[in-house]
Short mmCIF file of C-alpha atoms and ligand atoms in Angstrom, two decimals:
data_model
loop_
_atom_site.label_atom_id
_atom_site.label_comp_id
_atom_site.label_asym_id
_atom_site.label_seq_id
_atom_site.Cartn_x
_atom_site.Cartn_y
_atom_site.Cartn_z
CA UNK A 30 137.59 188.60 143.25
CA UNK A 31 135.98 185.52 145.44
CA UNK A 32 133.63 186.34 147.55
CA UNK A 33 134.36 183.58 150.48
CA UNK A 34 132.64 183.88 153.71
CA UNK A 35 135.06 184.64 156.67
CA UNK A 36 136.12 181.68 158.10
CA UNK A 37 135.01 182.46 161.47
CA UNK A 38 131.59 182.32 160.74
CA UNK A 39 129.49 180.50 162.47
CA UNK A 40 127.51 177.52 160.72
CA UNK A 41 123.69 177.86 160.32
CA UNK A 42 122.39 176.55 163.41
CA UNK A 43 120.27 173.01 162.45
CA UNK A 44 116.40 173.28 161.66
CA UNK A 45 114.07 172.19 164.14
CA UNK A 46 111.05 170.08 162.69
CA UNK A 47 107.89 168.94 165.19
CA UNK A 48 106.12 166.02 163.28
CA UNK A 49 103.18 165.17 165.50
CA UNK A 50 102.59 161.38 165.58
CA UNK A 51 106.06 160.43 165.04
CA UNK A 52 106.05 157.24 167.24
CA UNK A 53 104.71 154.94 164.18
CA UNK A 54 104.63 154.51 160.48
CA UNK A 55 104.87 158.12 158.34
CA UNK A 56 105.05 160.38 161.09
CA UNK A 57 108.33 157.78 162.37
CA UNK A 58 109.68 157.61 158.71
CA UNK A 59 109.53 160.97 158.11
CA UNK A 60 111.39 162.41 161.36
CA UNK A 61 114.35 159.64 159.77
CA UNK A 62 114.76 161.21 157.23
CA UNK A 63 114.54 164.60 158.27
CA UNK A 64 117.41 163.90 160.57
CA UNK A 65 119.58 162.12 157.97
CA UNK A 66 119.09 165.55 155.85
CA UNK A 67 120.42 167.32 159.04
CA UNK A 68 117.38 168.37 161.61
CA UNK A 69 116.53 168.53 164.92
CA UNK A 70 113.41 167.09 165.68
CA UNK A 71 110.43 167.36 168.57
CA UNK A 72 108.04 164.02 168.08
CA UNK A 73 104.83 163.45 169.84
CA UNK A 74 103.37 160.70 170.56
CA UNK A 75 99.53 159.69 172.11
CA UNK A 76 100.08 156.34 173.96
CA UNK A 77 103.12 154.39 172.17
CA UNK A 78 105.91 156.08 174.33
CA UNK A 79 107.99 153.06 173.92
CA UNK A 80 107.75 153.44 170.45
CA UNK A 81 108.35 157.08 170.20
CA UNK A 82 111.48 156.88 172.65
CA UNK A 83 112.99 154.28 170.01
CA UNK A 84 112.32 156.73 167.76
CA UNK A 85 114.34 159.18 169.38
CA UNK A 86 117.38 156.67 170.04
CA UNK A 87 117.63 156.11 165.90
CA UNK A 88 118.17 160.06 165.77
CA UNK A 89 120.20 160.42 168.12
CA UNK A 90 122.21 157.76 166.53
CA UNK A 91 122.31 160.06 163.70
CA UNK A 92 123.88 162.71 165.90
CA UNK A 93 120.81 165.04 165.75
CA UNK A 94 118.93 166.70 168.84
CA UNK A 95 115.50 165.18 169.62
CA UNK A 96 113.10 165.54 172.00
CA UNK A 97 109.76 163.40 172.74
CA UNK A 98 106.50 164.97 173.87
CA UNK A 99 103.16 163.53 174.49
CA UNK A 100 100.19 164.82 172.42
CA UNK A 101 96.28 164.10 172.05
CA UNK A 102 95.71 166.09 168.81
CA UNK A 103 92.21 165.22 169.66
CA UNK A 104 92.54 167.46 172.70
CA UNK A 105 92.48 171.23 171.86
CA UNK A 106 92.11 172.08 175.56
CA UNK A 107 95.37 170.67 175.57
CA UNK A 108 97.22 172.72 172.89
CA UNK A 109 98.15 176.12 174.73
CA UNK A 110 99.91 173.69 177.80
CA UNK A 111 101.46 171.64 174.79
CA UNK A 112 102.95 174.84 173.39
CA UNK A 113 104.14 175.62 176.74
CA UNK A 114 106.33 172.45 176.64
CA UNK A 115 107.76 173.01 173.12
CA UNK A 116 108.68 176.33 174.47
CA UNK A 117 110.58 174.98 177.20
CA UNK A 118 112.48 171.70 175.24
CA UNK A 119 113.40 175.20 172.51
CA UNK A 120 115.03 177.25 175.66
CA UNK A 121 117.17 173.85 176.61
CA UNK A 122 118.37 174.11 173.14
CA UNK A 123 119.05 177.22 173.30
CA UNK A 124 116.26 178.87 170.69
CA UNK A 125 113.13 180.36 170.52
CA UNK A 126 111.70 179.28 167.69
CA UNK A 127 111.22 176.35 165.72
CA UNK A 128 111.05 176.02 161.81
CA UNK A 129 109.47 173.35 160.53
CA UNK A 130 105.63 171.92 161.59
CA UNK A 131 104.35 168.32 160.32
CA UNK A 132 100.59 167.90 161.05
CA UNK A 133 100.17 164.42 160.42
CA UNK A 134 99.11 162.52 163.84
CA UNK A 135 95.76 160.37 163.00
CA UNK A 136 93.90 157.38 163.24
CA UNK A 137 91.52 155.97 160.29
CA UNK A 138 87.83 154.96 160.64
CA UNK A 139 86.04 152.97 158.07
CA UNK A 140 82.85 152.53 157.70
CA UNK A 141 79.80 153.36 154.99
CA UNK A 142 78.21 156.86 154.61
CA UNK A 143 75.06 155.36 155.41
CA UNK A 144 76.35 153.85 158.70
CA UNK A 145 78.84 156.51 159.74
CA UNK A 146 77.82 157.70 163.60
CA UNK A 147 77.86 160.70 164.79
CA UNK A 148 80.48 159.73 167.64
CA UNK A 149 82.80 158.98 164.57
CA UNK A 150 82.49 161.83 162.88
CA UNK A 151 82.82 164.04 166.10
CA UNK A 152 86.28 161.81 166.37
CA UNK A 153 87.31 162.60 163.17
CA UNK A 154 86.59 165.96 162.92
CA UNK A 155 88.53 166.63 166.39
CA UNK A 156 91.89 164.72 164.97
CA UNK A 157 92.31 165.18 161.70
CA UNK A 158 90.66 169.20 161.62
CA UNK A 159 90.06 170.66 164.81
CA UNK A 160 93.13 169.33 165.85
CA UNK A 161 95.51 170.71 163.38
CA UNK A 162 93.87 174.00 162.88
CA UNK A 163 93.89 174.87 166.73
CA UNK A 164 97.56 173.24 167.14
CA UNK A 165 98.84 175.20 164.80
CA UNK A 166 96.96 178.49 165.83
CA UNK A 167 98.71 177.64 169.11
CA UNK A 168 102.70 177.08 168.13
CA UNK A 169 102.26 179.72 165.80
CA UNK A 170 104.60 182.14 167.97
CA UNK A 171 106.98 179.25 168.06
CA UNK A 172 107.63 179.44 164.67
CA UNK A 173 109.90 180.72 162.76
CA UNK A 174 109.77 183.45 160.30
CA UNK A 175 110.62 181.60 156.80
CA UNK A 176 109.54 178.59 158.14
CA UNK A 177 106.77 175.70 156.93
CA UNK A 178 103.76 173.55 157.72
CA UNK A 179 103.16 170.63 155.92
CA UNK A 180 99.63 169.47 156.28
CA UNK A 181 98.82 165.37 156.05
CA UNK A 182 96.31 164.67 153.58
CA UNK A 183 95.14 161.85 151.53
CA UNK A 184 94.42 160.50 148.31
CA UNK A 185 90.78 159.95 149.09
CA UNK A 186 90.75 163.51 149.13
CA UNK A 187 90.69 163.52 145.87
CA UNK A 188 89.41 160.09 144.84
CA UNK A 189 86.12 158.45 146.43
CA UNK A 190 86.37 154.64 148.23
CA UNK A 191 83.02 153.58 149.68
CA UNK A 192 83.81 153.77 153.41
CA UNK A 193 85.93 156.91 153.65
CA UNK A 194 83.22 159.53 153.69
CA UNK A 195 83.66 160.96 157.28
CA UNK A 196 88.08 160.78 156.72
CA UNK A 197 88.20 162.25 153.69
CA UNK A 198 85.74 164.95 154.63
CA UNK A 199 88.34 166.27 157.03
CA UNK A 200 91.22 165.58 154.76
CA UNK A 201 89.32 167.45 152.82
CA UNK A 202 89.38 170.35 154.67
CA UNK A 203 92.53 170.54 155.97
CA UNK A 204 93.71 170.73 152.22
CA UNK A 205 91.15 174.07 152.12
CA UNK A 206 92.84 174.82 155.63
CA UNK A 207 96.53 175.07 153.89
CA UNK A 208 95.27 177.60 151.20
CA UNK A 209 94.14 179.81 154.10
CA UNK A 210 97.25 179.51 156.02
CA UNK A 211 99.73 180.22 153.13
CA UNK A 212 97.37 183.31 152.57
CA UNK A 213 97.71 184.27 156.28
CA UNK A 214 101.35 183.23 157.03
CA UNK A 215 102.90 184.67 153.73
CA UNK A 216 103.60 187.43 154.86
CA UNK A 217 105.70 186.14 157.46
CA UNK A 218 107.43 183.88 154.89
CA UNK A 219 105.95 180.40 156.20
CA UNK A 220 105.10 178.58 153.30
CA UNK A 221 101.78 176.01 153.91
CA UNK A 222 101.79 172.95 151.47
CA UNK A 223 99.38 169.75 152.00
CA UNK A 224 100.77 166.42 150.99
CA UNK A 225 98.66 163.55 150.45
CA UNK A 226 99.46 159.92 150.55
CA UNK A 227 98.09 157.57 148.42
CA UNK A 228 97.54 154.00 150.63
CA UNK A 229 100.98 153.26 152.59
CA UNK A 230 101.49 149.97 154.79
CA UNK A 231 101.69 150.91 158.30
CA UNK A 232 99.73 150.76 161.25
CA UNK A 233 96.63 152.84 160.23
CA UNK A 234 93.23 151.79 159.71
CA UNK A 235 94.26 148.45 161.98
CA UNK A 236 97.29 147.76 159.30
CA UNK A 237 94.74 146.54 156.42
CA UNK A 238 96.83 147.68 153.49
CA UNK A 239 99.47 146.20 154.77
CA UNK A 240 98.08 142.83 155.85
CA UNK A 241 94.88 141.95 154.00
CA UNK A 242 96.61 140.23 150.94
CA UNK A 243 92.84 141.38 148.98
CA UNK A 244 93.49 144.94 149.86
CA UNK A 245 96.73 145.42 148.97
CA UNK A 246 97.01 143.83 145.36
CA UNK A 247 93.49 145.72 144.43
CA UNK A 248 95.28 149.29 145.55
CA UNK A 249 98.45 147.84 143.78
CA UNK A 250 95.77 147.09 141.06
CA UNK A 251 94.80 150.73 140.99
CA UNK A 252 98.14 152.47 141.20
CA UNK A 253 100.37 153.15 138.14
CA UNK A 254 103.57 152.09 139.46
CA UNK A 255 101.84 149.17 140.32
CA UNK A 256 102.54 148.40 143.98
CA UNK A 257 101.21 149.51 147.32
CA UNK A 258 103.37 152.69 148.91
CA UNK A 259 105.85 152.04 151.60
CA UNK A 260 106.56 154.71 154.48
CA UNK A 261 109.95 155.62 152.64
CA UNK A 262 107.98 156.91 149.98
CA UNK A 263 106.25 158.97 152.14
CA UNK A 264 108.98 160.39 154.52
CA UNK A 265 111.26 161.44 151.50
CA UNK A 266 109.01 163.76 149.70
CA UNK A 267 108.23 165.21 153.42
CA UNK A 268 112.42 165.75 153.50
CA UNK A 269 112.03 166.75 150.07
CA UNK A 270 109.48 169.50 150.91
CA UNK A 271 111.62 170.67 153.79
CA UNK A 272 114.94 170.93 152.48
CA UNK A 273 116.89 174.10 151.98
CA UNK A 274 115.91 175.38 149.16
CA UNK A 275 112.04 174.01 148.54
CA UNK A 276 110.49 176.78 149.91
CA UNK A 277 109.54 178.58 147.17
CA UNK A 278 106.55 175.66 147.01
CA UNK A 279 103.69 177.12 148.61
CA UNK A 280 100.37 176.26 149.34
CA UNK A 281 100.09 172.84 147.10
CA UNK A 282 98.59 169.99 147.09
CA UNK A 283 101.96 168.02 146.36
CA UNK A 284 100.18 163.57 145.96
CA UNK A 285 102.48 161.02 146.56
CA UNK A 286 100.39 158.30 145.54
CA UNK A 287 102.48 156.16 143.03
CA UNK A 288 99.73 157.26 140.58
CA UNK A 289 96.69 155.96 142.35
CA UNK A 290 92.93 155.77 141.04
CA UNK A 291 93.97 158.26 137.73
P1 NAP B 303 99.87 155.02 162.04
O1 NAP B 303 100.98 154.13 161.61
O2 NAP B 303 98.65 154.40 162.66
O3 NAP B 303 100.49 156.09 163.07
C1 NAP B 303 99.65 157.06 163.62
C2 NAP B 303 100.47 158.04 164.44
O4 NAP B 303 99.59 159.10 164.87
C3 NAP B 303 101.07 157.43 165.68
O5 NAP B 303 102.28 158.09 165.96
C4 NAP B 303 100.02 157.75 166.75
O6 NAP B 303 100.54 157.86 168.08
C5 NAP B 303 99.55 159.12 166.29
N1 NAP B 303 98.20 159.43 166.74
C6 NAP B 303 97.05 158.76 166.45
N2 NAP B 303 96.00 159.38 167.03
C7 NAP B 303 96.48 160.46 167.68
C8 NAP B 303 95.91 161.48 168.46
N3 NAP B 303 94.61 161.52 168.73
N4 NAP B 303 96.72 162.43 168.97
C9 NAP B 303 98.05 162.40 168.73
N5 NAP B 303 98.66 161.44 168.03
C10 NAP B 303 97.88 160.48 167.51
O7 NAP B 303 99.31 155.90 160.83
P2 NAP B 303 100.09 156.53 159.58
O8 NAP B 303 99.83 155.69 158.41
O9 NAP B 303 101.48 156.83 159.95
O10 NAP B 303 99.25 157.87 159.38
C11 NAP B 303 99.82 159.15 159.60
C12 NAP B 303 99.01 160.19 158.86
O11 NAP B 303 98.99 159.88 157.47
C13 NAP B 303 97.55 160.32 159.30
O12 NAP B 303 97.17 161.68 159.30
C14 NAP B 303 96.81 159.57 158.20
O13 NAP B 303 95.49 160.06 158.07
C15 NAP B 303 97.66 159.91 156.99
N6 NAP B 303 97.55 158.98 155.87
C16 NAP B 303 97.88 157.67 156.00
C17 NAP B 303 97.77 156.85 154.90
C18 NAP B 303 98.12 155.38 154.95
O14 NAP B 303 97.68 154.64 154.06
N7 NAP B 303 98.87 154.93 155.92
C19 NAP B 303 97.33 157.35 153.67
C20 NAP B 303 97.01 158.70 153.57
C21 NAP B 303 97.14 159.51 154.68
P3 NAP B 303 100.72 156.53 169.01
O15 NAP B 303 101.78 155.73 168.33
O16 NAP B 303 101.14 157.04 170.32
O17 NAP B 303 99.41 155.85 169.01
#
């Protein structure tokens, strides 16, 4: 005897995925593709609104729901009026919660161990830890039971370049972070994975891998598949790791590095 659903059932209702920093390069890529595999998507932005609204216009074009929101991950005195917001875009749309959280809003700052200022550090420490920890403490009501957070890393978490000391210290812990909140959040079925990008041409770091011809061909140099990443290779595995039926993948370090520095 088939077991068919009656046919007045109504369908799943979309998933609703916040990638912070979705104006430019992965944060951008990845909210693509998680609209071409069928979500709704919030995006902040910190200054490039122009950016982030045309952002917003390529979903759209995909038929999906989006809404744009500024953000200053930097800004935790920020996060609780932030959450406020989300709240509000998640009534419009009818919901309460949302399912899916990308922390991945950042900037890059290079510069030796030895030389590395407090100031910087301070900086880093605020975006790239503080930031995501307290953010996330903060939309934690918002979301959903069974839902995920996928934590930005990097490479040089794993692998030391002369220059990264202060970054990868707080990629570092953000990694640590994700352990804790699959831990924490299990046992409301939110599964907490970090992923980690190898070195990607886009904007960051003032668009050096991209456009310093020396930097690119020595990470190309260092990577097995023997090129530099590109931000589709980044914002598929983040589809990948949000698609029905991944969830079972909890709190991992997932690399998507082309092989880099083994
Ligand atoms: P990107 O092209 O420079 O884009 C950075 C994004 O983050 C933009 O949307 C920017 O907003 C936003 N942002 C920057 N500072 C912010 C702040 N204080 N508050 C809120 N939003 C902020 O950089 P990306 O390459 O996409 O990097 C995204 C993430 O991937 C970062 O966490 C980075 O550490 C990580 N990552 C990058 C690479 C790489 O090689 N590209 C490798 C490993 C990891 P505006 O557009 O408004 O400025």
């Amino acid at each position: 005897m088939s077991s068919q659903p009656p046919s007045s059932a109504a369908a799943p209702a979309a998933p609703i995925a916040l990638v912070t920093g979705g104006s430019r390069g992965l944060g951008r890529n990845a909210a693509l593709h998680l609209a071409r595999q069928g979500s709704e998507l919030i995006l902040t932005y910190r200054s490039a609104v122009t950016e982030a609204e045309a952002v917003a216009t390529d979903i759209r074009g995909l038929g999906r729901r989006v809404a744009v929101l500024p953000l200053d991950v930097a800004d935790s005195a920020s996060f609780a009026g932030f959450a406020d917001r989300v709240r509000e875009v998640l009534a419009d749309w009818g919901r309460d919660r949302f399912d899916h959280l990308v922390n991945n809003a950042g900037t890059g700052v290079h510069a030796p161990f030895a030389a590395t200022t407090e100031a910087q550090f301070d900086e880093l420490a605020r975006i790239h830890l503080k930031g995501p920890f307290f953010l996330t403490q903060a939309l934690l009501p918002l979301i959903a039971d069974g839902g995920r957070i996928l934590n930005i890393s990097s490479g040089l978490a794993r692998f030391a370049l002369p220059g990264y000391a202060a970054y990868a210290t707080m990629k570092g812990g953000i990694e640590v972070l994700t352990r804790y909140l699959a831990r924490e959040l299990g046992e409301r079925g939110i599964s907490v994975n970090t992923l980690a990008p190898g070195a990607i041409e886009t904007d960051f770091g003032g668009g050096t891998v991209r456009d310093n011809a020396e930097v690119n061909a020595f990470v190309a140099s260092q990577t097995a598949l023997g090129r530099v990443g590109l931000p589709d290779d980044i914002g598929a595995v983040v589809a990948a790791l949000l698609a029905p039926g991944t969830g079972w993948i909890n709190a991992q370090r997932i690399e998507a590095s082309g092989g880099m520095m083994l």
